[in-house]
CSV table of C-alpha atoms and ligand atoms in Angstrom, one decimal:
chain,number,residue,atom,x,y,z
A,1,MET,CA,0.2,-14.4,17.8
A,2,LYS,CA,-3.4,-13.3,17.4
A,3,ARG,CA,-3.3,-11.5,20.8
A,4,PHE,CA,0.0,-9.8,19.8
A,5,SER,CA,-1.6,-8.4,16.6
A,6,ARG,CA,-4.4,-7.0,18.7
A,7,LEU,CA,-2.0,-4.8,20.7
A,8,SER,CA,-1.4,-1.2,19.8
A,9,ILE,CA,1.4,-0.6,17.2
A,10,GLY,CA,3.4,1.3,20.0
A,11,MET,CA,3.1,-1.8,22.3
A,12,ARG,CA,4.0,-4.2,19.4
A,13,LEU,CA,7.1,-2.1,18.5
A,14,ALA,CA,8.2,-2.0,22.1
A,15,LEU,CA,7.8,-5.8,22.5
A,16,SER,CA,9.6,-6.3,19.2
A,17,TYR,CA,12.5,-4.1,20.4
A,18,LEU,CA,12.6,-6.1,23.6
A,19,ALA,CA,12.7,-9.5,21.8
A,20,ILE,CA,15.4,-8.2,19.4
A,21,PHE,CA,17.6,-6.8,22.2
A,22,LEU,CA,17.1,-9.9,24.3
A,23,LEU,CA,18.4,-12.1,21.4
A,24,ALA,CA,21.2,-9.7,20.6
A,25,GLU,CA,22.3,-9.6,24.2
A,26,LEU,CA,22.2,-13.3,24.5
A,27,VAL,CA,24.3,-13.8,21.4
A,28,PHE,CA,26.7,-11.0,22.3
A,29,GLY,CA,27.0,-12.0,26.0
A,30,ALA,CA,27.5,-15.7,25.3
A,31,GLY,CA,30.0,-14.8,22.5
A,32,MET,CA,32.0,-12.5,24.7
A,33,TRP,CA,32.1,-14.9,27.6
A,34,LEU,CA,33.4,-17.7,25.3
A,35,ILE,CA,36.1,-15.4,23.8
A,36,LEU,CA,37.2,-14.3,27.3
A,37,ARG,CA,37.4,-17.9,28.6
A,38,LYS,CA,39.4,-18.9,25.6
A,39,ASN,CA,41.9,-16.1,26.1
A,40,LEU,CA,42.2,-16.9,29.8
A,41,TYR,CA,42.8,-20.6,29.0
A,42,ASP,CA,45.4,-19.5,26.4
A,43,ILE,CA,47.3,-17.5,29.0
A,44,ALA,CA,47.2,-20.4,31.5
A,45,ASP,CA,48.3,-22.8,28.7
A,46,ALA,CA,51.2,-20.6,27.8
A,47,THR,CA,52.4,-20.6,31.5
A,48,LEU,CA,52.1,-24.4,31.6
A,49,GLU,CA,54.1,-24.7,28.4
A,50,GLY,CA,56.9,-22.6,30.0
A,51,GLN,CA,56.9,-24.9,33.0
A,52,ALA,CA,57.1,-27.9,30.7
A,53,ALA,CA,60.1,-26.4,28.9
A,54,ASP,CA,61.8,-25.9,32.2
A,55,LEU,CA,61.1,-29.5,33.2
A,56,GLN,CA,62.5,-30.7,29.8
A,57,ARG,CA,65.7,-28.8,30.5
A,58,PHE,CA,65.8,-30.2,34.1
A,59,LEU,CA,65.5,-33.8,32.7
A,60,GLU,CA,68.0,-33.2,30.0
A,61,ALA,CA,70.5,-32.1,32.6
A,62,ARG,CA,70.0,-35.4,34.4
A,63,LYS,CA,69.8,-37.7,31.5
A,64,ASP,CA,72.3,-40.2,32.8
A,65,LEU,CA,70.5,-40.8,36.1
A,66,SER,CA,68.6,-44.0,36.8
A,67,ALA,CA,64.8,-43.8,37.4
A,68,GLU,CA,65.3,-44.1,41.2
A,69,ARG,CA,67.9,-41.4,41.4
A,70,LEU,CA,65.9,-39.2,39.2
A,71,GLN,CA,62.9,-39.7,41.5
A,72,THR,CA,64.9,-38.6,44.5
A,73,GLU,CA,66.4,-35.6,42.8
A,74,ILE,CA,63.1,-34.3,41.5
A,75,SER,CA,61.5,-34.8,44.8
A,76,ALA,CA,64.2,-32.9,46.6
A,77,ASP,CA,64.3,-30.1,44.0
A,78,TYR,CA,60.5,-29.7,43.7
A,79,LYS,CA,59.8,-29.6,47.4
A,80,ILE,CA,61.3,-26.1,47.5
A,81,ASP,CA,59.6,-24.8,44.3
A,82,ARG,CA,55.9,-24.1,44.9
A,83,SER,CA,55.2,-23.7,41.2
A,84,GLN,CA,55.7,-27.4,40.8
A,85,ASP,CA,52.8,-28.3,43.2
A,86,TYR,CA,50.9,-30.0,40.4
A,87,VAL,CA,53.4,-32.1,38.4
A,88,GLN,CA,53.3,-35.8,37.6
A,89,ILE,CA,56.1,-37.6,35.6
A,90,SER,CA,55.8,-41.2,34.5
A,91,ASP,CA,57.9,-43.4,32.2
A,92,ALA,CA,56.7,-44.7,28.9
A,93,ASP,CA,54.9,-47.6,30.6
A,94,GLY,CA,53.0,-45.4,32.9
A,95,ASN,CA,55.1,-46.1,36.0
A,96,SER,CA,55.2,-43.1,38.2
A,97,ILE,CA,58.6,-41.3,38.6
A,98,TYR,CA,57.3,-38.3,40.4
A,99,ARG,CA,53.9,-37.1,41.6
A,100,SER,CA,53.4,-34.0,43.7
A,101,GLN,CA,51.7,-34.2,47.0
A,102,PHE,CA,48.4,-32.7,45.7
A,103,LEU,CA,48.2,-35.1,42.8
A,104,GLU,CA,48.9,-38.0,45.2
A,105,GLU,CA,45.7,-37.0,47.0
A,106,HIS,CA,43.8,-36.1,43.8
A,107,PRO,CA,45.1,-38.5,41.1
A,108,LEU,CA,44.8,-37.6,37.4
A,109,PRO,CA,43.3,-40.3,35.2
A,110,PRO,CA,46.2,-42.2,33.5
A,111,VAL,CA,47.1,-41.2,29.9
A,112,SER,CA,48.8,-43.6,27.5
A,113,LEU,CA,51.6,-42.7,25.1
A,114,ASN,CA,49.5,-43.0,21.9
A,115,GLN,CA,47.1,-40.4,23.2
A,116,LEU,CA,49.9,-37.9,23.2
A,117,SER,CA,51.0,-37.6,19.6
A,118,LYS,CA,50.9,-33.9,20.4
A,119,PRO,CA,50.6,-32.0,23.7
A,120,ARG,CA,47.1,-32.0,25.2
A,121,HIS,CA,45.4,-29.2,27.1
A,122,GLN,CA,42.4,-30.0,29.3
A,123,TYR,CA,40.1,-28.4,31.8
A,124,ARG,CA,39.6,-30.5,34.9
A,125,ARG,CA,38.3,-30.2,38.4
A,126,LEU,CA,40.5,-31.7,41.1
A,127,GLY,CA,39.3,-31.6,44.7
A,128,ARG,CA,36.8,-28.9,43.8
A,129,LEU,CA,39.4,-26.7,42.3
A,130,PRO,CA,39.4,-25.8,38.6
A,131,PHE,CA,42.6,-26.7,36.7
A,132,ARG,CA,44.2,-26.5,33.3
A,133,ILE,CA,46.2,-29.6,32.7
A,134,LEU,CA,49.0,-30.0,30.1
A,135,SER,CA,49.8,-33.6,29.2
A,136,GLU,CA,52.9,-34.0,27.0
A,137,LYS,CA,55.3,-36.7,25.8
A,138,MET,CA,59.0,-35.8,26.4
A,139,ALA,CA,61.9,-37.5,24.8
A,140,VAL,CA,65.2,-37.1,26.7
A,141,ASP,CA,68.2,-38.8,25.2
A,142,GLY,CA,66.1,-41.7,23.9
A,143,ARG,CA,64.1,-42.1,27.1
A,144,ILE,CA,60.4,-41.2,26.9
A,145,PHE,CA,58.6,-39.5,29.8
A,146,ILE,CA,54.9,-38.7,30.2
A,147,VAL,CA,54.7,-35.3,31.9
A,148,GLN,CA,51.5,-33.8,33.2
A,149,ILE,CA,51.6,-30.3,34.6
A,150,GLY,CA,48.6,-28.5,36.2
A,151,GLY,CA,47.8,-24.9,36.9
A,152,THR,CA,44.9,-23.6,39.0
A,153,LEU,CA,42.3,-21.5,37.3
A,154,ASP,CA,40.7,-19.9,40.4
A,155,GLU,CA,41.6,-16.3,39.4
A,156,GLU,CA,40.5,-16.9,35.8
A,157,MET,CA,37.3,-18.4,36.9
A,158,GLU,CA,36.7,-15.5,39.2
A,159,THR,CA,37.2,-13.1,36.3
A,160,LEU,CA,34.8,-15.1,34.2
A,161,GLU,CA,32.3,-15.2,37.1
A,162,ASP,CA,32.6,-11.4,37.5
A,163,PHE,CA,32.1,-10.9,33.8
A,164,ARG,CA,29.0,-13.0,33.8
A,165,GLY,CA,27.7,-11.1,36.8
A,166,TYR,CA,28.1,-7.8,35.0
A,167,LEU,CA,26.4,-9.1,32.0
A,168,LEU,CA,23.4,-10.3,34.0
A,169,MET,CA,23.3,-7.1,35.9
A,170,PHE,CA,23.4,-4.7,32.9
A,171,ALA,CA,21.3,-6.8,30.5
A,172,PRO,CA,17.9,-6.2,32.1
A,173,VAL,CA,18.7,-2.5,32.5
A,174,LEU,CA,19.7,-2.2,28.8
A,175,LEU,CA,16.6,-4.3,27.9
A,176,LEU,CA,14.3,-2.0,29.8
A,177,ALA,CA,15.9,1.1,28.4
A,178,ALA,CA,15.6,-0.2,24.8
A,179,SER,CA,12.0,-1.2,25.1
A,180,GLY,CA,11.1,2.0,26.9
A,181,VAL,CA,12.8,4.1,24.3
A,182,GLY,CA,11.2,2.0,21.6
A,183,TYR,CA,7.8,2.5,23.1
A,184,TRP,CA,8.4,6.3,23.4
A,185,LEU,CA,9.7,6.6,19.9
A,186,SER,CA,6.7,4.7,18.4
A,187,ARG,CA,4.2,6.7,20.5
A,188,LYS,CA,5.8,9.9,19.3
A,189,ALA,CA,5.7,8.8,15.7
A,190,LEU,CA,2.1,7.6,15.9
A,191,THR,CA,0.6,10.4,17.9
A,192,PRO,CA,-0.4,12.2,14.6
A,193,VAL,CA,-2.4,9.0,13.6
A,194,ASP,CA,-4.5,9.4,16.7
A,195,ALA,CA,-5.1,13.0,15.9
A,196,LEU,CA,-6.1,12.0,12.3
A,197,ALA,CA,-8.4,9.3,13.6
A,198,ARG,CA,-10.1,11.8,16.0
A,199,THR,CA,-10.7,14.3,13.3
A,200,ALA,CA,-11.8,11.6,10.8
A,201,ARG,CA,-14.4,10.4,13.3
A,202,THR,CA,-16.0,13.8,13.4
A,203,ILE,CA,-16.5,14.1,9.6
A,204,SER,CA,-19.9,13.1,8.3
A,205,GLY,CA,-22.3,14.1,5.5
A,206,HIS,CA,-23.0,17.3,7.3
A,207,ASN,CA,-19.5,18.7,7.5
A,208,LEU,CA,-17.8,17.2,4.5
A,209,SER,CA,-15.9,20.4,4.0
A,210,ARG,CA,-13.8,19.7,7.1
A,211,ARG,CA,-10.3,18.4,6.5
A,212,LEU,CA,-7.8,16.5,8.5
A,213,GLU,CA,-5.1,18.8,10.0
A,214,PRO,CA,-2.3,18.9,7.4
A,215,LEU,CA,0.9,17.3,8.7
A,216,HIS,CA,4.3,18.7,7.8
A,217,THR,CA,6.4,15.7,8.8
A,218,GLY,CA,7.4,14.9,5.2
A,219,ASP,CA,6.9,11.2,5.8
A,220,GLU,CA,4.3,8.5,5.1
A,221,LEU,CA,1.9,10.0,7.6
A,222,GLN,CA,1.9,13.3,5.7
A,223,ARG,CA,1.3,11.4,2.5
A,224,LEU,CA,-1.6,9.5,4.3
A,225,SER,CA,-3.2,12.7,5.5
A,226,ASP,CA,-2.8,14.4,2.1
A,227,THR,CA,-4.3,11.4,0.4
A,228,LEU,CA,-7.2,11.3,2.8
A,229,ASN,CA,-7.8,15.0,2.3
A,230,GLU,CA,-7.8,14.6,-1.5
A,231,MET,CA,-10.2,11.7,-1.1
A,232,LEU,CA,-12.5,13.9,1.0
A,233,THR,CA,-12.4,16.6,-1.6
A,234,ARG,CA,-13.5,14.1,-4.3
A,235,ILE,CA,-16.2,12.8,-2.0
A,236,GLU,CA,-17.4,16.3,-1.2
A,237,THR,CA,-17.5,17.2,-4.9
A,238,ALA,CA,-19.5,14.1,-5.7
A,239,PHE,CA,-21.8,14.7,-2.7
A,240,LEU,CA,-22.4,18.3,-3.8
A,241,ARG,CA,-23.2,17.1,-7.3
A,242,ILE,CA,-25.7,14.7,-6.1
A,243,THR,CA,-27.3,17.2,-3.7
A,244,GLU,CA,-27.4,19.8,-6.5
A,245,PHE,CA,-28.8,17.2,-8.9
A,246,THR,CA,-31.6,16.2,-6.5
A,247,ALA,CA,-32.4,19.9,-5.9
A,248,ASP,CA,-32.4,20.7,-9.6
A,249,ALA,CA,-34.5,17.6,-10.4
A,250,SER,CA,-37.1,18.4,-7.8
A,251,HIS,CA,-37.2,22.0,-9.0
A,252,GLU,CA,-37.7,20.9,-12.6
A,253,LEU,CA,-40.5,18.5,-11.6
A,254,ARG,CA,-42.2,21.0,-9.5
A,255,THR,CA,-42.8,23.4,-12.5
A,256,PRO,CA,-44.9,21.0,-14.7
A,257,ILE,CA,-46.8,19.8,-11.6
A,258,ALA,CA,-47.6,23.4,-10.6
A,259,LEU,CA,-48.8,24.1,-14.1
A,260,ILE,CA,-51.0,21.0,-14.3
A,261,HIS,CA,-52.4,21.9,-10.9
A,262,THR,CA,-53.2,25.5,-11.9
A,263,GLU,CA,-54.7,24.5,-15.2
A,264,ALA,CA,-57.0,21.9,-13.6
A,265,GLU,CA,-58.0,24.3,-10.8
A,266,MET,CA,-58.8,27.1,-13.2
A,267,ALA,CA,-60.9,24.7,-15.4
A,268,LEU,CA,-62.9,23.5,-12.4
A,269,ARG,CA,-63.5,26.9,-10.8
A,270,ARG,CA,-66.6,27.4,-13.0
A,271,SER,CA,-68.4,25.5,-15.7
A,272,ARG,CA,-66.9,26.0,-19.2
A,273,ASP,CA,-67.7,24.9,-22.7
A,274,GLU,CA,-66.2,21.9,-24.3
A,275,SER,CA,-63.5,23.8,-26.3
A,276,GLU,CA,-62.2,25.4,-23.1
A,277,TYR,CA,-62.0,22.0,-21.4
A,278,ARG,CA,-60.2,20.6,-24.3
A,279,GLU,CA,-57.8,23.5,-24.3
A,280,ALA,CA,-57.1,22.9,-20.6
A,281,LEU,CA,-56.6,19.2,-21.1
A,282,ARG,CA,-54.3,19.8,-24.0
A,283,HIS,CA,-52.1,22.0,-21.7
A,284,ILE,CA,-52.2,19.3,-19.0
A,285,LEU,CA,-51.2,16.7,-21.5
A,286,LEU,CA,-48.3,18.8,-22.8
A,287,GLU,CA,-47.0,19.3,-19.3
A,288,ALA,CA,-47.5,15.6,-18.5
A,289,GLU,CA,-45.5,14.7,-21.6
A,290,ARG,CA,-42.8,17.1,-20.6
A,291,MET,CA,-42.7,15.6,-17.1
A,292,ALA,CA,-42.5,12.1,-18.5
A,293,ARG,CA,-39.6,13.0,-20.7
A,294,LEU,CA,-37.8,14.7,-17.8
A,295,ILE,CA,-38.3,11.6,-15.6
A,296,GLU,CA,-37.0,9.4,-18.3
A,297,GLU,CA,-33.9,11.6,-18.7
A,298,LEU,CA,-33.3,11.7,-14.9
A,299,LEU,CA,-33.6,7.9,-14.8
A,300,ALA,CA,-31.1,7.6,-17.6
A,301,LEU,CA,-28.6,9.7,-15.8
A,302,ALA,CA,-29.2,7.9,-12.5
A,303,ARG,CA,-28.5,4.6,-14.2
A,304,ALA,CA,-25.4,6.1,-15.8
A,305,ASP,CA,-24.2,7.2,-12.4
A,306,SER,CA,-24.8,3.8,-10.8
A,307,GLY,CA,-23.2,2.1,-13.8
A,308,GLY,CA,-26.4,0.1,-14.1
A,309,GLU,CA,-27.1,0.9,-17.8
A,310,ALA,CA,-25.2,-1.7,-19.8
A,311,LEU,CA,-25.0,-0.9,-23.5
A,312,ASN,CA,-25.3,-3.5,-26.1
A,313,ILE,CA,-22.1,-2.8,-27.9
A,314,HIS,CA,-21.4,-4.5,-31.2
A,315,PRO,CA,-19.9,-3.7,-34.7
A,316,LEU,CA,-22.4,-1.5,-36.4
A,317,ASP,CA,-22.6,0.6,-39.6
A,318,LEU,CA,-23.6,4.1,-38.6
A,319,ARG,CA,-25.2,5.1,-41.9
A,320,PRO,CA,-28.6,3.4,-41.7
A,321,THR,CA,-29.0,4.9,-38.2
A,322,LEU,CA,-28.2,8.3,-39.5
A,323,ARG,CA,-30.6,7.9,-42.4
A,324,GLU,CA,-33.4,6.8,-40.2
A,325,SER,CA,-33.0,9.8,-38.0
A,326,ALA,CA,-32.7,12.1,-41.0
A,327,LEU,CA,-36.0,10.8,-42.4
A,328,LYS,CA,-37.8,11.7,-39.2
A,329,TRP,CA,-36.2,15.1,-38.9
A,330,SER,CA,-36.7,16.1,-42.5
A,331,GLN,CA,-40.4,16.0,-41.8
A,332,VAL,CA,-40.0,18.3,-38.8
A,333,ALA,CA,-37.9,20.6,-41.0
A,334,SER,CA,-40.6,21.0,-43.6
A,335,LEU,CA,-43.2,21.7,-40.9
A,336,ARG,CA,-40.9,24.4,-39.4
A,337,GLU,CA,-39.8,25.8,-42.7
A,338,LEU,CA,-36.2,24.9,-42.1
A,339,GLN,CA,-33.7,23.4,-44.6
A,340,PHE,CA,-32.3,20.0,-43.6
A,341,GLU,CA,-29.6,18.0,-45.3
A,342,GLU,CA,-27.9,14.7,-44.7
A,343,TYR,CA,-24.6,13.4,-46.1
A,344,SER,CA,-23.0,10.1,-45.2
A,345,GLY,CA,-20.9,9.0,-48.1
A,346,PRO,CA,-20.8,5.6,-49.9
A,347,GLN,CA,-18.3,4.0,-47.5
A,348,PRO,CA,-19.6,2.0,-44.5
A,349,LEU,CA,-18.9,3.7,-41.2
A,350,THR,CA,-18.4,0.7,-38.9
A,351,VAL,CA,-18.0,1.4,-35.2
A,352,MET,CA,-18.3,-0.6,-32.0
A,353,GLY,CA,-21.6,0.8,-30.7
A,354,ASP,CA,-25.1,0.5,-29.3
A,355,GLU,CA,-27.6,1.5,-32.1
A,356,ASN,CA,-30.3,2.8,-29.8
A,357,ALA,CA,-27.9,4.8,-27.7
A,358,LEU,CA,-26.2,6.4,-30.7
A,359,ARG,CA,-29.6,7.2,-32.3
A,360,ARG,CA,-30.5,9.0,-29.0
A,361,VAL,CA,-27.3,11.1,-29.3
A,362,ILE,CA,-28.1,12.1,-32.9
A,363,ASP,CA,-31.7,12.9,-31.8
A,364,ILE,CA,-30.5,15.1,-28.9
A,365,LEU,CA,-28.2,17.0,-31.2
A,366,LEU,CA,-30.8,17.4,-34.0
A,367,ASP,CA,-33.5,18.3,-31.5
A,368,ASN,CA,-31.2,21.1,-30.1
A,369,ALA,CA,-30.3,22.3,-33.6
A,370,PHE,CA,-34.0,22.5,-34.6
A,371,LYS,CA,-34.9,24.2,-31.2
A,372,TYR,CA,-32.3,26.9,-31.5
A,373,THR,CA,-32.5,27.7,-35.2
A,374,ALA,CA,-35.2,30.0,-36.5
A,375,PRO,CA,-36.6,29.8,-40.1
A,376,PRO,CA,-35.3,30.0,-42.7
A,377,GLY,CA,-32.2,28.4,-41.2
A,378,LYS,CA,-30.4,25.3,-42.3
A,379,ILE,CA,-29.4,22.2,-40.4
A,380,THR,CA,-26.9,19.7,-41.8
A,381,LEU,CA,-26.2,16.2,-40.5
A,382,SER,CA,-23.0,14.7,-42.0
A,383,ALA,CA,-20.8,11.7,-41.3
A,384,GLU,CA,-17.3,10.8,-42.6
A,385,GLN,CA,-14.3,8.7,-41.7
A,386,ARG,CA,-11.0,10.3,-40.8
A,387,GLY,CA,-7.9,8.9,-39.1
A,388,GLY,CA,-9.5,5.7,-37.7
A,389,ARG,CA,-12.5,7.7,-36.4
A,390,ALA,CA,-16.1,8.2,-37.5
A,391,ILE,CA,-17.0,11.8,-37.3
A,392,VAL,CA,-20.7,12.8,-37.1
A,393,SER,CA,-21.4,16.5,-37.3
A,394,VAL,CA,-24.7,18.4,-36.6
A,395,LYS,CA,-24.4,21.9,-38.0
A,396,ASP,CA,-27.0,24.7,-37.7
A,397,THR,CA,-27.3,28.3,-38.6
A,398,GLY,CA,-29.1,29.1,-35.3
A,399,ILE,CA,-28.5,31.5,-32.4
A,400,GLY,CA,-25.0,30.0,-31.5
A,401,ILE,CA,-23.5,29.7,-28.1
A,402,ALA,CA,-21.2,32.2,-26.4
A,403,ALA,CA,-17.6,31.0,-25.6
A,404,GLU,CA,-18.1,31.1,-21.8
A,405,ASP,CA,-21.3,28.9,-22.1
A,406,GLN,CA,-19.7,26.3,-24.5
A,407,ALA,CA,-17.7,24.8,-21.7
A,408,ARG,CA,-20.8,24.4,-19.5
A,409,ILE,CA,-23.6,23.2,-21.8
A,410,PHE,CA,-22.6,19.6,-21.2
A,411,GLU,CA,-23.2,20.0,-17.4
A,412,ARG,CA,-26.5,18.7,-16.1
A,413,PHE,CA,-29.3,21.2,-16.0
A,414,TYR,CA,-27.2,23.9,-17.5
A,415,ARG,CA,-29.1,26.1,-20.0
A,416,VAL,CA,-27.9,29.3,-21.5
A,417,ASP,CA,-31.4,30.8,-21.5
A,418,LYS,CA,-33.5,28.9,-19.0
A,419,ALA,CA,-36.9,30.4,-19.9
A,420,ARG,CA,-36.3,29.9,-23.6
A,421,SER,CA,-35.1,26.3,-23.2
A,422,ARG,CA,-38.0,25.5,-20.9
A,423,ALA,CA,-40.5,27.0,-23.4
A,424,LEU,CA,-38.9,24.7,-26.0
A,425,GLY,CA,-39.3,21.7,-23.7
A,426,GLY,CA,-35.8,21.3,-22.5
A,427,ALA,CA,-34.5,20.7,-19.0
A,428,GLY,CA,-30.7,21.0,-19.7
A,429,LEU,CA,-30.1,17.3,-19.5
A,430,GLY,CA,-29.8,16.3,-23.2
A,431,LEU,CA,-26.1,17.1,-23.8
A,432,ALA,CA,-25.2,15.6,-20.4
A,433,ILE,CA,-26.8,12.3,-21.6
A,434,ALA,CA,-25.2,12.6,-25.0
A,435,GLN,CA,-21.7,13.1,-23.5
A,436,TRP,CA,-22.1,10.1,-21.2
A,437,ILE,CA,-23.2,7.8,-24.1
A,438,ILE,CA,-20.3,9.0,-26.3
A,439,GLN,CA,-17.8,8.4,-23.4
A,440,LEU,CA,-19.1,4.8,-23.1
A,441,HIS,CA,-18.2,4.5,-26.8
A,442,LYS,CA,-14.6,5.7,-26.1
A,443,GLY,CA,-15.4,8.7,-28.2
A,444,SER,CA,-15.6,12.4,-27.7
A,445,ILE,CA,-18.1,15.2,-28.3
A,446,ALA,CA,-17.2,18.9,-28.8
A,447,VAL,CA,-18.9,22.1,-29.9
A,448,GLU,CA,-17.7,25.0,-32.1
A,449,SER,CA,-20.0,28.0,-32.1
A,450,GLU,CA,-20.3,31.7,-32.4
A,451,PRO,CA,-23.3,33.7,-31.1
A,452,GLY,CA,-25.5,34.6,-34.1
A,453,ASN,CA,-23.5,32.4,-36.5
A,454,GLY,CA,-24.8,28.9,-35.6
A,455,SER,CA,-23.1,25.9,-34.0
A,456,VAL,CA,-21.4,22.7,-35.0
A,457,PHE,CA,-21.6,19.7,-32.6
A,458,ARG,CA,-19.0,17.1,-33.5
A,459,VAL,CA,-19.0,13.5,-32.3
A,460,GLU,CA,-16.0,11.3,-32.8
A,461,ILE,CA,-16.0,7.5,-32.3
A,462,PRO,CA,-13.2,5.0,-33.1
A,463,THR,CA,-14.0,3.0,-36.3
A,464,THR,CA,-14.1,-0.8,-36.1
A,465,LYS,CA,-10.4,-1.7,-36.3
A,466,SER,CA,-9.3,0.8,-33.8
A,467,ALA,CA,-12.5,0.4,-31.8
A,468,VAL,CA,-11.9,-3.4,-31.5
A,469,GLU,CA,-8.4,-2.7,-30.4
A,470,GLU,CA,-9.4,-0.1,-27.8
A,471,TYR,CA,-12.2,-2.3,-26.5
A,472,SER,CA,-10.1,-5.4,-26.2
A,473,ALA,CA,-7.4,-3.4,-24.4
A,474,SER,CA,-9.9,-2.0,-21.9
A,475,GLN,CA,-11.6,-5.3,-21.2
B,501,LIG,P1,-31.9,21.5,-23.4
B,501,LIG,O1,-32.8,20.4,-23.1
B,501,LIG,O2,-32.1,22.7,-22.6
B,501,LIG,O3,-31.7,21.7,-24.8
B,501,LIG,P2,-29.2,20.4,-23.5
B,501,LIG,O4,-28.4,19.8,-22.5
B,501,LIG,O5,-29.5,19.7,-24.7
B,501,LIG,O6,-30.5,20.9,-22.8
B,501,LIG,O7,-28.5,21.8,-24.0
B,501,LIG,C1,-28.0,22.7,-23.0
B,501,LIG,C2,-28.0,24.1,-23.4
B,501,LIG,O8,-27.1,24.3,-24.5
B,501,LIG,C3,-29.4,24.5,-24.0
B,501,LIG,O9,-30.2,24.9,-23.0
B,501,LIG,C4,-28.9,25.6,-25.0
B,501,LIG,O10,-28.8,26.8,-24.2
B,501,LIG,C5,-27.6,25.2,-25.4
B,501,LIG,N1,-27.6,24.6,-26.7
B,501,LIG,C6,-27.5,23.3,-27.0
B,501,LIG,N2,-27.5,23.1,-28.4
B,501,LIG,C7,-27.6,24.3,-29.0
B,501,LIG,C8,-27.6,24.7,-30.3
B,501,LIG,N3,-27.5,23.9,-31.3
B,501,LIG,N4,-27.6,26.1,-30.5
B,501,LIG,C9,-27.7,26.9,-29.5
B,501,LIG,N5,-27.7,26.6,-28.2
B,501,LIG,C10,-27.6,25.3,-27.9
């Protein structure tokens, strides 16, 4: 069985056809042979019954004769008629009245009366010849005779023999043809699979844009090749994203390193006074901090991609977290001469969440709002509960975001104004991280903005009752 499963599908199908046809031919052949034999026996039996009826009439015509006279008359009469070559008549006690020459030489086994409650048909070989024998009890005017009449079956046997010969002759031809056609059909059906495998073997990380030849067979193979091509498209997209991410990350890291390098080189070129050294070191420190932040963000995203960052999700009231952030940012606001307000109502805002992760989202949104709003602008952090969801909004009166950029700002490294963002210390990763965290909370994040008229970032997370239901449904 193991060896069978190692064969090619084409070979397996051909062998299966062979086995099925062999079985079908055996059943069909044996069945037909038995039916033919039964029909031939029936014809022979009918002839014997006709002869028995003749004999009955013969005996009835001589019902007054004694056993001896009857014997002589039958012998005289039957000598002429060749059809009566295989007849044997006995009385009820089994004493022979007449027995044809052939049956004298090849006697039939005796039959007793009680075996003949109804006529009996048998197949028997006598002196190497096949026979059909009819044994019957005959009542003639109160006298009982046991009559046995035989008929040769050589012609019938010859017919059966011929039939068997034809079966045995045609069966192997049919078998070979069936398995040959089976093999050819399966090869024909499976050739596209070989082609798919050949192309698939050539696809690697260097030519992920290659696709399997599309099949137009409308069957499972077309579905298979379409599915594989769709899978390749997904892999290619993911692969491109990773490559782009790596390139962007290296690029972003190169800038602070280059700045640190230049700053240190300039400082060392000639001797400087302490304040100049301090200034150089301050710049270096600033760039080092920027780099540390970037690396931290990159690591967070890498962990997000690998699914390695498990959040500590539990029921949590959002208001203390919001207030804590608000406290920190109101100090920044007074330093930058910006207005800052926070509203989070008297009702608890309980969600299933990770406190640190959610604080990080609020910080990212507030950081952006502060970065892209010039004094004397206003920033508002508010939270409310609506329709089973906690809605946290960060609103600013800053520069706003054009409609075409709004869809892209959640992409990694996407910045509307690269130079400005960098100058403000951003690498375009904040919103990507925020979106990932909110998705892990089964929530959503969206922006509404108009250039020059400020922006509103809105985060929605299911509140406890609905959150618990959603969580338990997804676990
Ligand atoms: P960055 O570190 O550059 O701020 P983010 O992913 O947080 O990266 O934001 C992506 C870009 O979206 C920013 O570079 C900026 O162009 C735009 N953006 C985000 N928040 C605001 C906002 N409140 N107002 C205007 N533009 C914003």
